[in-house]
């Protein structure tokens, strides 16, 4: 169906791919040229459902040393409902300006990622399923949200680890999937927890093998929104292990495809899965600790 949104939306026909090229206001990059790809409604609706940034709640402390819970600002469902259509109507720098007003209100970057941007991306998938917008609309909206995530990521320092205790993780979509918002979000979770992370914006078997053969990684995480791209994954994972500099590489998979059919985890030859980003971090930590206890290091 044709988009019903205002004419000030970027015209995808005028978009050109520029790796690291021109940037918009506030450091915004121009959108990638993958708008011609066929839409996958299952993947779109599942992008965020299974890879949402976990809530990082904390308590402020008075100078007397007593921990006193402080009521933090929250994002209401009405705000999410009002924000989501804007991802289809205005440019990324305008979305960032709105997000900055919320930061000024006292909301944390983590709360914005979890309670505003992730639900907005999930709702875009619902728009597609309900035929409220077309594939180009959804793709452009997701790209704008990615740009806001990049800007917010710069505002949140990583926890950091001792130099002799660095854990490394590589994230990518299952080869064949086209959207990278899920890996972007889960990468932020691991990075803030002190992991040294890398992410492939585009994913092929050759790209994954090249990265794993040239750098050491403890974990390789792959996200898949639907089973249509899973068929070749067993051979991909086997190739990843065969070339990995880490002979004990652990492969973690996630996404709607694995939630709907947990047996796929064993079928594709992965080491584990997780329903969301918080659980993925816990599983990855446990995997690394188990490897260290058995093989040393």
PDB file of C-alpha atoms in Angstrom:
ATOM      1  CA  UNK A   1       0.000   0.000   0.000  1.00  0.00           C
ATOM      2  CA  UNK A   2       1.157   3.535  -0.526  1.00  0.00           C
ATOM      3  CA  UNK A   3       2.455   5.508   2.381  1.00  0.00           C
ATOM      4  CA  UNK A   4       0.052   8.027   3.881  1.00  0.00           C
ATOM      5  CA  UNK A   5       2.722   9.992   5.671  1.00  0.00           C
ATOM      6  CA  UNK A   6       3.731  13.605   4.929  1.00  0.00           C
ATOM      7  CA  UNK A   7       5.797  14.531   1.927  1.00  0.00           C
ATOM      8  CA  UNK A   8       8.709  15.721   4.051  1.00  0.00           C
ATOM      9  CA  UNK A   9       9.784  12.087   4.498  1.00  0.00           C
ATOM     10  CA  UNK A  10      13.065  11.287   2.756  1.00  0.00           C
ATOM     11  CA  UNK A  11      12.508   9.965  -0.750  1.00  0.00           C
ATOM     12  CA  UNK A  12      14.207   6.532  -0.840  1.00  0.00           C
ATOM     13  CA  UNK A  13      14.653   6.860  -4.597  1.00  0.00           C
ATOM     14  CA  UNK A  14      17.063   9.711  -3.943  1.00  0.00           C
ATOM     15  CA  UNK A  15      19.057   7.814  -1.294  1.00  0.00           C
ATOM     16  CA  UNK A  16      22.573   6.688  -2.241  1.00  0.00           C
ATOM     17  CA  UNK A  17      24.742   4.383  -0.233  1.00  0.00           C
ATOM     18  CA  UNK A  18      27.788   6.103   1.245  1.00  0.00           C
ATOM     19  CA  UNK A  19      30.020   4.033   3.493  1.00  0.00           C
ATOM     20  CA  UNK A  20      31.181   6.403   6.198  1.00  0.00           C
ATOM     21  CA  UNK A  21      30.225   9.225   3.846  1.00  0.00           C
ATOM     22  CA  UNK A  22      28.093  12.317   4.078  1.00  0.00           C
ATOM     23  CA  UNK A  23      26.403  12.954   7.361  1.00  0.00           C
ATOM     24  CA  UNK A  24      23.362  14.878   8.404  1.00  0.00           C
ATOM     25  CA  UNK A  25      22.908  17.265  11.320  1.00  0.00           C
ATOM     26  CA  UNK A  26      24.201  15.989  14.677  1.00  0.00           C
ATOM     27  CA  UNK A  27      26.459  13.469  12.972  1.00  0.00           C
ATOM     28  CA  UNK A  28      23.609  11.643  11.243  1.00  0.00           C
ATOM     29  CA  UNK A  29      24.610   9.424   8.334  1.00  0.00           C
ATOM     30  CA  UNK A  30      22.644   9.089   5.164  1.00  0.00           C
ATOM     31  CA  UNK A  31      20.575   5.879   5.027  1.00  0.00           C
ATOM     32  CA  UNK A  32      21.943   2.709   3.453  1.00  0.00           C
ATOM     33  CA  UNK A  33      20.577   1.685   0.076  1.00  0.00           C
ATOM     34  CA  UNK A  34      18.867  -1.598   0.869  1.00  0.00           C
ATOM     35  CA  UNK A  35      15.348  -0.376   0.287  1.00  0.00           C
ATOM     36  CA  UNK A  36      14.915  -2.645  -2.723  1.00  0.00           C
ATOM     37  CA  UNK A  37      15.050  -5.783  -0.572  1.00  0.00           C
ATOM     38  CA  UNK A  38      11.891  -7.820  -0.232  1.00  0.00           C
ATOM     39  CA  UNK A  39      10.067  -7.222   3.051  1.00  0.00           C
ATOM     40  CA  UNK A  40      10.030  -9.946   5.687  1.00  0.00           C
ATOM     41  CA  UNK A  41       7.183  -9.089   8.071  1.00  0.00           C
ATOM     42  CA  UNK A  42       8.204 -11.703  10.648  1.00  0.00           C
ATOM     43  CA  UNK A  43      11.730 -10.327  10.824  1.00  0.00           C
ATOM     44  CA  UNK A  44      10.507  -6.752  10.987  1.00  0.00           C
ATOM     45  CA  UNK A  45       8.085  -7.396  13.810  1.00  0.00           C
ATOM     46  CA  UNK A  46      10.679  -9.431  15.729  1.00  0.00           C
ATOM     47  CA  UNK A  47      13.677  -7.105  15.388  1.00  0.00           C
ATOM     48  CA  UNK A  48      13.274  -5.669  18.836  1.00  0.00           C
ATOM     49  CA  UNK A  49      11.035  -8.204  20.585  1.00  0.00           C
ATOM     50  CA  UNK A  50      13.921 -10.587  21.144  1.00  0.00           C
ATOM     51  CA  UNK A  51      16.878  -8.184  21.340  1.00  0.00           C
ATOM     52  CA  UNK A  52      15.760  -5.349  23.584  1.00  0.00           C
ATOM     53  CA  UNK A  53      18.204  -3.521  25.784  1.00  0.00           C
ATOM     54  CA  UNK A  54      17.634  -4.624  29.407  1.00  0.00           C
ATOM     55  CA  UNK A  55      16.494  -2.093  31.967  1.00  0.00           C
ATOM     56  CA  UNK A  56      19.365  -0.853  34.078  1.00  0.00           C
ATOM     57  CA  UNK A  57      17.783   0.429  37.259  1.00  0.00           C
ATOM     58  CA  UNK A  58      19.745   1.986  40.100  1.00  0.00           C
ATOM     59  CA  UNK A  59      19.247   3.798  43.371  1.00  0.00           C
ATOM     60  CA  UNK A  60      20.614   7.205  44.271  1.00  0.00           C
ATOM     61  CA  UNK A  61      22.332   7.552  47.600  1.00  0.00           C
ATOM     62  CA  UNK A  62      22.153  10.348  50.108  1.00  0.00           C
ATOM     63  CA  UNK A  63      25.389  11.730  51.567  1.00  0.00           C
ATOM     64  CA  UNK A  64      24.589   9.988  54.874  1.00  0.00           C
ATOM     65  CA  UNK A  65      25.217   6.711  53.103  1.00  0.00           C
ATOM     66  CA  UNK A  66      21.684   5.308  53.367  1.00  0.00           C
ATOM     67  CA  UNK A  67      20.331   3.957  50.073  1.00  0.00           C
ATOM     68  CA  UNK A  68      17.056   5.755  49.410  1.00  0.00           C
ATOM     69  CA  UNK A  69      15.020   4.707  46.364  1.00  0.00           C
ATOM     70  CA  UNK A  70      14.356   7.730  44.195  1.00  0.00           C
ATOM     71  CA  UNK A  71      11.414   7.867  41.842  1.00  0.00           C
ATOM     72  CA  UNK A  72      12.875   8.258  38.379  1.00  0.00           C
ATOM     73  CA  UNK A  73      11.102   9.804  35.401  1.00  0.00           C
ATOM     74  CA  UNK A  74       9.398   7.243  33.218  1.00  0.00           C
ATOM     75  CA  UNK A  75       8.245   7.092  29.614  1.00  0.00           C
ATOM     76  CA  UNK A  76       4.521   6.540  29.338  1.00  0.00           C
ATOM     77  CA  UNK A  77       2.823   4.358  26.722  1.00  0.00           C
ATOM     78  CA  UNK A  78       1.217   7.519  25.362  1.00  0.00           C
ATOM     79  CA  UNK A  79       4.666   8.970  24.680  1.00  0.00           C
ATOM     80  CA  UNK A  80       5.708   5.847  22.801  1.00  0.00           C
ATOM     81  CA  UNK A  81       2.469   5.954  20.815  1.00  0.00           C
ATOM     82  CA  UNK A  82       3.083   9.599  19.896  1.00  0.00           C
ATOM     83  CA  UNK A  83       6.786   9.091  19.112  1.00  0.00           C
ATOM     84  CA  UNK A  84       6.500   6.069  16.819  1.00  0.00           C
ATOM     85  CA  UNK A  85       4.727   7.773  13.868  1.00  0.00           C
ATOM     86  CA  UNK A  86       7.348  10.517  13.945  1.00  0.00           C
ATOM     87  CA  UNK A  87       9.965   7.975  12.862  1.00  0.00           C
ATOM     88  CA  UNK A  88       8.088   7.875   9.548  1.00  0.00           C
ATOM     89  CA  UNK A  89       7.578  11.614   9.231  1.00  0.00           C
ATOM     90  CA  UNK A  90      10.688  13.518  10.329  1.00  0.00           C
ATOM     91  CA  UNK A  91      14.442  13.128   9.966  1.00  0.00           C
ATOM     92  CA  UNK A  92      16.773  11.507  12.479  1.00  0.00           C
ATOM     93  CA  UNK A  93      18.160  14.796  13.788  1.00  0.00           C
ATOM     94  CA  UNK A  94      14.644  15.922  14.688  1.00  0.00           C
ATOM     95  CA  UNK A  95      14.019  12.662  16.521  1.00  0.00           C
ATOM     96  CA  UNK A  96      17.279  13.164  18.382  1.00  0.00           C
ATOM     97  CA  UNK A  97      16.183  16.660  19.405  1.00  0.00           C
ATOM     98  CA  UNK A  98      13.053  15.161  20.960  1.00  0.00           C
ATOM     99  CA  UNK A  99      15.112  12.532  22.737  1.00  0.00           C
ATOM    100  CA  UNK A 100      17.411  15.242  24.076  1.00  0.00           C
ATOM    101  CA  UNK A 101      14.429  16.987  25.690  1.00  0.00           C
ATOM    102  CA  UNK A 102      13.700  13.736  27.492  1.00  0.00           C
ATOM    103  CA  UNK A 103      17.311  13.477  28.646  1.00  0.00           C
ATOM    104  CA  UNK A 104      16.958  16.999  30.014  1.00  0.00           C
ATOM    105  CA  UNK A 105      13.853  15.822  31.853  1.00  0.00           C
ATOM    106  CA  UNK A 106      16.024  13.389  33.786  1.00  0.00           C
ATOM    107  CA  UNK A 107      15.539  10.194  31.803  1.00  0.00           C
ATOM    108  CA  UNK A 108      18.650   8.073  31.356  1.00  0.00           C
ATOM    109  CA  UNK A 109      19.977   6.972  27.990  1.00  0.00           C
ATOM    110  CA  UNK A 110      19.320   3.369  28.989  1.00  0.00           C
ATOM    111  CA  UNK A 111      15.673   4.135  29.758  1.00  0.00           C
ATOM    112  CA  UNK A 112      15.274   5.851  26.406  1.00  0.00           C
ATOM    113  CA  UNK A 113      16.799   2.897  24.577  1.00  0.00           C
ATOM    114  CA  UNK A 114      14.646   0.382  26.419  1.00  0.00           C
ATOM    115  CA  UNK A 115      11.369   2.191  26.949  1.00  0.00           C
ATOM    116  CA  UNK A 116      11.127   4.452  23.907  1.00  0.00           C
ATOM    117  CA  UNK A 117      13.297   3.433  20.963  1.00  0.00           C
ATOM    118  CA  UNK A 118      12.948  -0.343  21.292  1.00  0.00           C
ATOM    119  CA  UNK A 119       9.136  -0.241  21.613  1.00  0.00           C
ATOM    120  CA  UNK A 120       8.987   2.215  18.710  1.00  0.00           C
ATOM    121  CA  UNK A 121      10.931  -0.191  16.492  1.00  0.00           C
ATOM    122  CA  UNK A 122       8.716  -3.076  17.566  1.00  0.00           C
ATOM    123  CA  UNK A 123       5.624  -1.009  16.793  1.00  0.00           C
ATOM    124  CA  UNK A 124       6.961  -0.293  13.292  1.00  0.00           C
ATOM    125  CA  UNK A 125       6.880  -4.035  12.708  1.00  0.00           C
ATOM    126  CA  UNK A 126       3.259  -4.070  13.872  1.00  0.00           C
ATOM    127  CA  UNK A 127       2.476  -1.229  11.470  1.00  0.00           C
ATOM    128  CA  UNK A 128       3.823  -3.404   8.659  1.00  0.00           C
ATOM    129  CA  UNK A 129       1.829  -6.449   9.752  1.00  0.00           C
ATOM    130  CA  UNK A 130      -1.341  -4.334   9.966  1.00  0.00           C
ATOM    131  CA  UNK A 131      -0.676  -2.839   6.508  1.00  0.00           C
ATOM    132  CA  UNK A 132      -0.518   0.669   7.953  1.00  0.00           C
ATOM    133  CA  UNK A 133       2.686   1.473   6.066  1.00  0.00           C
ATOM    134  CA  UNK A 134       4.848  -0.078   3.390  1.00  0.00           C
ATOM    135  CA  UNK A 135       8.305  -1.635   3.465  1.00  0.00           C
ATOM    136  CA  UNK A 136      10.076   1.584   2.504  1.00  0.00           C
ATOM    137  CA  UNK A 137       8.379   3.445   5.360  1.00  0.00           C
ATOM    138  CA  UNK A 138       9.424   0.807   7.887  1.00  0.00           C
ATOM    139  CA  UNK A 139      12.995   0.638   6.578  1.00  0.00           C
ATOM    140  CA  UNK A 140      13.412   4.400   6.756  1.00  0.00           C
ATOM    141  CA  UNK A 141      11.924   4.505  10.248  1.00  0.00           C
ATOM    142  CA  UNK A 142      14.290   1.804  11.479  1.00  0.00           C
ATOM    143  CA  UNK A 143      17.265   3.592   9.950  1.00  0.00           C
ATOM    144  CA  UNK A 144      16.334   6.820  11.763  1.00  0.00           C
ATOM    145  CA  UNK A 145      16.038   4.920  15.035  1.00  0.00           C
ATOM    146  CA  UNK A 146      19.483   3.398  14.460  1.00  0.00           C
ATOM    147  CA  UNK A 147      20.963   6.863  14.112  1.00  0.00           C
ATOM    148  CA  UNK A 148      19.421   7.924  17.413  1.00  0.00           C
ATOM    149  CA  UNK A 149      20.777   4.774  19.081  1.00  0.00           C
ATOM    150  CA  UNK A 150      24.275   5.614  17.803  1.00  0.00           C
ATOM    151  CA  UNK A 151      24.020   9.109  19.266  1.00  0.00           C
ATOM    152  CA  UNK A 152      22.765   7.861  22.635  1.00  0.00           C
ATOM    153  CA  UNK A 153      25.459   5.186  22.809  1.00  0.00           C
ATOM    154  CA  UNK A 154      28.093   7.913  22.866  1.00  0.00           C
ATOM    155  CA  UNK A 155      26.490   9.337  26.017  1.00  0.00           C
ATOM    156  CA  UNK A 156      26.696   6.167  28.115  1.00  0.00           C
ATOM    157  CA  UNK A 157      30.148   5.054  29.317  1.00  0.00           C
ATOM    158  CA  UNK A 158      31.030   1.387  29.332  1.00  0.00           C
ATOM    159  CA  UNK A 159      31.539  -0.324  32.647  1.00  0.00           C
ATOM    160  CA  UNK A 160      35.038  -1.391  31.631  1.00  0.00           C
ATOM    161  CA  UNK A 161      37.041  -4.436  32.619  1.00  0.00           C
ATOM    162  CA  UNK A 162      40.585  -5.027  33.702  1.00  0.00           C
ATOM    163  CA  UNK A 163      42.851  -5.336  30.677  1.00  0.00           C
ATOM    164  CA  UNK A 164      43.578  -8.977  31.513  1.00  0.00           C
ATOM    165  CA  UNK A 165      39.876  -9.814  31.753  1.00  0.00           C
ATOM    166  CA  UNK A 166      38.518  -8.451  28.482  1.00  0.00           C
ATOM    167  CA  UNK A 167      35.823 -10.511  26.841  1.00  0.00           C
ATOM    168  CA  UNK A 168      35.171 -10.074  23.142  1.00  0.00           C
ATOM    169  CA  UNK A 169      31.967 -10.600  21.220  1.00  0.00           C
ATOM    170  CA  UNK A 170      31.039 -10.361  17.547  1.00  0.00           C
ATOM    171  CA  UNK A 171      27.420  -9.672  16.581  1.00  0.00           C
ATOM    172  CA  UNK A 172      25.654  -9.946  13.241  1.00  0.00           C
ATOM    173  CA  UNK A 173      22.380 -10.911  11.663  1.00  0.00           C
ATOM    174  CA  UNK A 174      21.985 -14.408  10.293  1.00  0.00           C
ATOM    175  CA  UNK A 175      23.276 -14.219   6.706  1.00  0.00           C
ATOM    176  CA  UNK A 176      20.337 -13.294   4.515  1.00  0.00           C
ATOM    177  CA  UNK A 177      18.566 -11.027   7.017  1.00  0.00           C
ATOM    178  CA  UNK A 178      18.659  -7.400   5.933  1.00  0.00           C
ATOM    179  CA  UNK A 179      18.088  -5.312   9.052  1.00  0.00           C
ATOM    180  CA  UNK A 180      20.776  -4.709  11.638  1.00  0.00           C
ATOM    181  CA  UNK A 181      18.866  -2.908  14.394  1.00  0.00           C
ATOM    182  CA  UNK A 182      18.727  -6.004  16.599  1.00  0.00           C
ATOM    183  CA  UNK A 183      22.502  -6.613  16.637  1.00  0.00           C
ATOM    184  CA  UNK A 184      23.055  -2.892  17.207  1.00  0.00           C
ATOM    185  CA  UNK A 185      20.885  -2.951  20.310  1.00  0.00           C
ATOM    186  CA  UNK A 186      22.334  -6.128  21.809  1.00  0.00           C
ATOM    187  CA  UNK A 187      25.862  -4.866  21.122  1.00  0.00           C
ATOM    188  CA  UNK A 188      25.127  -1.865  23.332  1.00  0.00           C
ATOM    189  CA  UNK A 189      24.129  -4.167  26.194  1.00  0.00           C
ATOM    190  CA  UNK A 190      27.397  -6.091  26.041  1.00  0.00           C
ATOM    191  CA  UNK A 191      29.507  -2.972  25.552  1.00  0.00           C
ATOM    192  CA  UNK A 192      28.057  -1.295  28.644  1.00  0.00           C
ATOM    193  CA  UNK A 193      28.710  -4.459  30.617  1.00  0.00           C
ATOM    194  CA  UNK A 194      32.405  -4.152  29.800  1.00  0.00           C
ATOM    195  CA  UNK A 195      32.686  -6.424  26.776  1.00  0.00           C
ATOM    196  CA  UNK A 196      34.836  -5.460  23.821  1.00  0.00           C
ATOM    197  CA  UNK A 197      32.333  -5.718  20.972  1.00  0.00           C
ATOM    198  CA  UNK A 198      32.339  -5.757  17.197  1.00  0.00           C
ATOM    199  CA  UNK A 199      29.372  -5.771  14.832  1.00  0.00           C
ATOM    200  CA  UNK A 200      28.952  -6.557  11.159  1.00  0.00           C
ATOM    201  CA  UNK A 201      26.519  -4.141   9.551  1.00  0.00           C
ATOM    202  CA  UNK A 202      26.084  -6.600   6.690  1.00  0.00           C
ATOM    203  CA  UNK A 203      26.491 -10.312   7.176  1.00  0.00           C
ATOM    204  CA  UNK A 204      27.642 -13.087   4.870  1.00  0.00           C
ATOM    205  CA  UNK A 205      29.377 -16.349   5.684  1.00  0.00           C
ATOM    206  CA  UNK A 206      32.584 -15.012   4.143  1.00  0.00           C
ATOM    207  CA  UNK A 207      32.446 -11.815   6.221  1.00  0.00           C
ATOM    208  CA  UNK A 208      31.881 -13.734   9.446  1.00  0.00           C
ATOM    209  CA  UNK A 209      34.732 -16.137   8.723  1.00  0.00           C
ATOM    210  CA  UNK A 210      37.109 -13.330   7.770  1.00  0.00           C
ATOM    211  CA  UNK A 211      36.437 -11.467  11.015  1.00  0.00           C
ATOM    212  CA  UNK A 212      36.709 -14.552  13.204  1.00  0.00           C
ATOM    213  CA  UNK A 213      39.935 -15.687  11.540  1.00  0.00           C
ATOM    214  CA  UNK A 214      41.597 -12.290  11.950  1.00  0.00           C
ATOM    215  CA  UNK A 215      40.567 -11.458  15.539  1.00  0.00           C
ATOM    216  CA  UNK A 216      39.952 -13.347  18.764  1.00  0.00           C
ATOM    217  CA  UNK A 217      36.347 -13.526  19.983  1.00  0.00           C
ATOM    218  CA  UNK A 218      34.900 -15.403  22.936  1.00  0.00           C
ATOM    219  CA  UNK A 219      31.328 -15.203  21.635  1.00  0.00           C
ATOM    220  CA  UNK A 220      29.739 -14.895  18.206  1.00  0.00           C
ATOM    221  CA  UNK A 221      26.100 -13.811  18.371  1.00  0.00           C
ATOM    222  CA  UNK A 222      23.710 -14.204  15.439  1.00  0.00           C
ATOM    223  CA  UNK A 223      20.131 -12.930  15.333  1.00  0.00           C
ATOM    224  CA  UNK A 224      17.437 -14.286  13.034  1.00  0.00           C
ATOM    225  CA  UNK A 225      13.891 -13.037  12.663  1.00  0.00           C
ATOM    226  CA  UNK A 226      12.446 -15.922  10.646  1.00  0.00           C
ATOM    227  CA  UNK A 227      13.256 -19.468   9.634  1.00  0.00           C
ATOM    228  CA  UNK A 228      13.573 -18.585   5.957  1.00  0.00           C
ATOM    229  CA  UNK A 229      17.257 -17.718   6.440  1.00  0.00           C
ATOM    230  CA  UNK A 230      18.093 -20.573   8.824  1.00  0.00           C
ATOM    231  CA  UNK A 231      18.584 -23.365   6.287  1.00  0.00           C
ATOM    232  CA  UNK A 232      22.217 -22.582   5.523  1.00  0.00           C
ATOM    233  CA  UNK A 233      23.133 -21.666   9.100  1.00  0.00           C
ATOM    234  CA  UNK A 234      24.569 -25.080  10.154  1.00  0.00           C
ATOM    235  CA  UNK A 235      27.250 -24.889   7.455  1.00  0.00           C
ATOM    236  CA  UNK A 236      27.908 -21.236   8.284  1.00  0.00           C
ATOM    237  CA  UNK A 237      28.456 -21.983  11.978  1.00  0.00           C
ATOM    238  CA  UNK A 238      30.649 -24.962  11.134  1.00  0.00           C
ATOM    239  CA  UNK A 239      32.790 -22.731   8.914  1.00  0.00           C
ATOM    240  CA  UNK A 240      32.940 -20.073  11.638  1.00  0.00           C
ATOM    241  CA  UNK A 241      34.298 -22.586  14.140  1.00  0.00           C
ATOM    242  CA  UNK A 242      36.801 -24.032  11.687  1.00  0.00           C
ATOM    243  CA  UNK A 243      38.486 -20.685  11.009  1.00  0.00           C
ATOM    244  CA  UNK A 244      38.095 -19.027  14.409  1.00  0.00           C
ATOM    245  CA  UNK A 245      41.292 -17.917  16.134  1.00  0.00           C
ATOM    246  CA  UNK A 246      39.606 -19.023  19.347  1.00  0.00           C
ATOM    247  CA  UNK A 247      39.373 -22.844  19.206  1.00  0.00           C
ATOM    248  CA  UNK A 248      36.699 -22.695  21.914  1.00  0.00           C
ATOM    249  CA  UNK A 249      34.462 -20.095  20.256  1.00  0.00           C
ATOM    250  CA  UNK A 250      30.925 -20.136  21.611  1.00  0.00           C
ATOM    251  CA  UNK A 251      28.054 -19.325  19.238  1.00  0.00           C
ATOM    252  CA  UNK A 252      24.932 -17.712  20.643  1.00  0.00           C
ATOM    253  CA  UNK A 253      21.776 -17.389  18.529  1.00  0.00           C
ATOM    254  CA  UNK A 254      18.599 -15.441  19.139  1.00  0.00           C
ATOM    255  CA  UNK A 255      15.524 -13.958  17.577  1.00  0.00           C
ATOM    256  CA  UNK A 256      11.956 -14.963  16.871  1.00  0.00           C
ATOM    257  CA  UNK A 257      12.978 -17.968  14.794  1.00  0.00           C
ATOM    258  CA  UNK A 258      14.639 -19.591  17.817  1.00  0.00           C
ATOM    259  CA  UNK A 259      11.977 -18.542  20.293  1.00  0.00           C
ATOM    260  CA  UNK A 260       9.276 -20.120  18.162  1.00  0.00           C
ATOM    261  CA  UNK A 261      11.293 -23.278  17.556  1.00  0.00           C
ATOM    262  CA  UNK A 262      13.916 -23.894  20.283  1.00  0.00           C
ATOM    263  CA  UNK A 263      14.984 -27.121  18.591  1.00  0.00           C
ATOM    264  CA  UNK A 264      16.641 -24.993  15.925  1.00  0.00           C
ATOM    265  CA  UNK A 265      19.437 -24.130  18.370  1.00  0.00           C
ATOM    266  CA  UNK A 266      20.743 -27.701  18.269  1.00  0.00           C
ATOM    267  CA  UNK A 267      19.843 -28.116  14.602  1.00  0.00           C
ATOM    268  CA  UNK A 268      22.089 -25.245  13.526  1.00  0.00           C
ATOM    269  CA  UNK A 269      24.945 -26.273  15.804  1.00  0.00           C
ATOM    270  CA  UNK A 270      24.847 -23.289  18.169  1.00  0.00           C
ATOM    271  CA  UNK A 271      25.851 -23.436  21.829  1.00  0.00           C
ATOM    272  CA  UNK A 272      22.898 -21.579  23.264  1.00  0.00           C
ATOM    273  CA  UNK A 273      20.150 -19.001  22.905  1.00  0.00           C
ATOM    274  CA  UNK A 274      18.429 -16.347  24.997  1.00  0.00           C
ATOM    275  CA  UNK A 275      15.006 -14.704  24.877  1.00  0.00           C
ATOM    276  CA  UNK A 276      16.271 -11.158  25.328  1.00  0.00           C
ATOM    277  CA  UNK A 277      19.384  -9.059  25.725  1.00  0.00           C
ATOM    278  CA  UNK A 278      19.640  -9.349  29.501  1.00  0.00           C
ATOM    279  CA  UNK A 279      19.477 -13.127  29.315  1.00  0.00           C
ATOM    280  CA  UNK A 280      21.939 -13.151  26.401  1.00  0.00           C
ATOM    281  CA  UNK A 281      24.496 -11.324  28.510  1.00  0.00           C
ATOM    282  CA  UNK A 282      24.036 -13.774  31.376  1.00  0.00           C
ATOM    283  CA  UNK A 283      24.327 -16.777  29.045  1.00  0.00           C
ATOM    284  CA  UNK A 284      27.446 -15.368  27.391  1.00  0.00           C
ATOM    285  CA  UNK A 285      29.111 -14.698  30.747  1.00  0.00           C
ATOM    286  CA  UNK A 286      28.325 -18.240  31.866  1.00  0.00           C
ATOM    287  CA  UNK A 287      29.689 -19.667  28.618  1.00  0.00           C
ATOM    288  CA  UNK A 288      32.986 -17.836  28.961  1.00  0.00           C
ATOM    289  CA  UNK A 289      33.335 -18.848  32.607  1.00  0.00           C
ATOM    290  CA  UNK A 290      32.637 -22.484  31.717  1.00  0.00           C
ATOM    291  CA  UNK A 291      35.292 -22.440  28.981  1.00  0.00           C
ATOM    292  CA  UNK A 292      37.815 -20.913  31.379  1.00  0.00           C
ATOM    293  CA  UNK A 293      37.092 -23.525  34.042  1.00  0.00           C
ATOM    294  CA  UNK A 294      37.548 -26.414  31.611  1.00  0.00           C
ATOM    295  CA  UNK A 295      40.330 -25.185  29.365  1.00  0.00           C
ATOM    296  CA  UNK A 296      41.962 -22.550  31.572  1.00  0.00           C
ATOM    297  CA  UNK A 297      42.603 -18.925  30.703  1.00  0.00           C
TER     298      UNK A 297
END
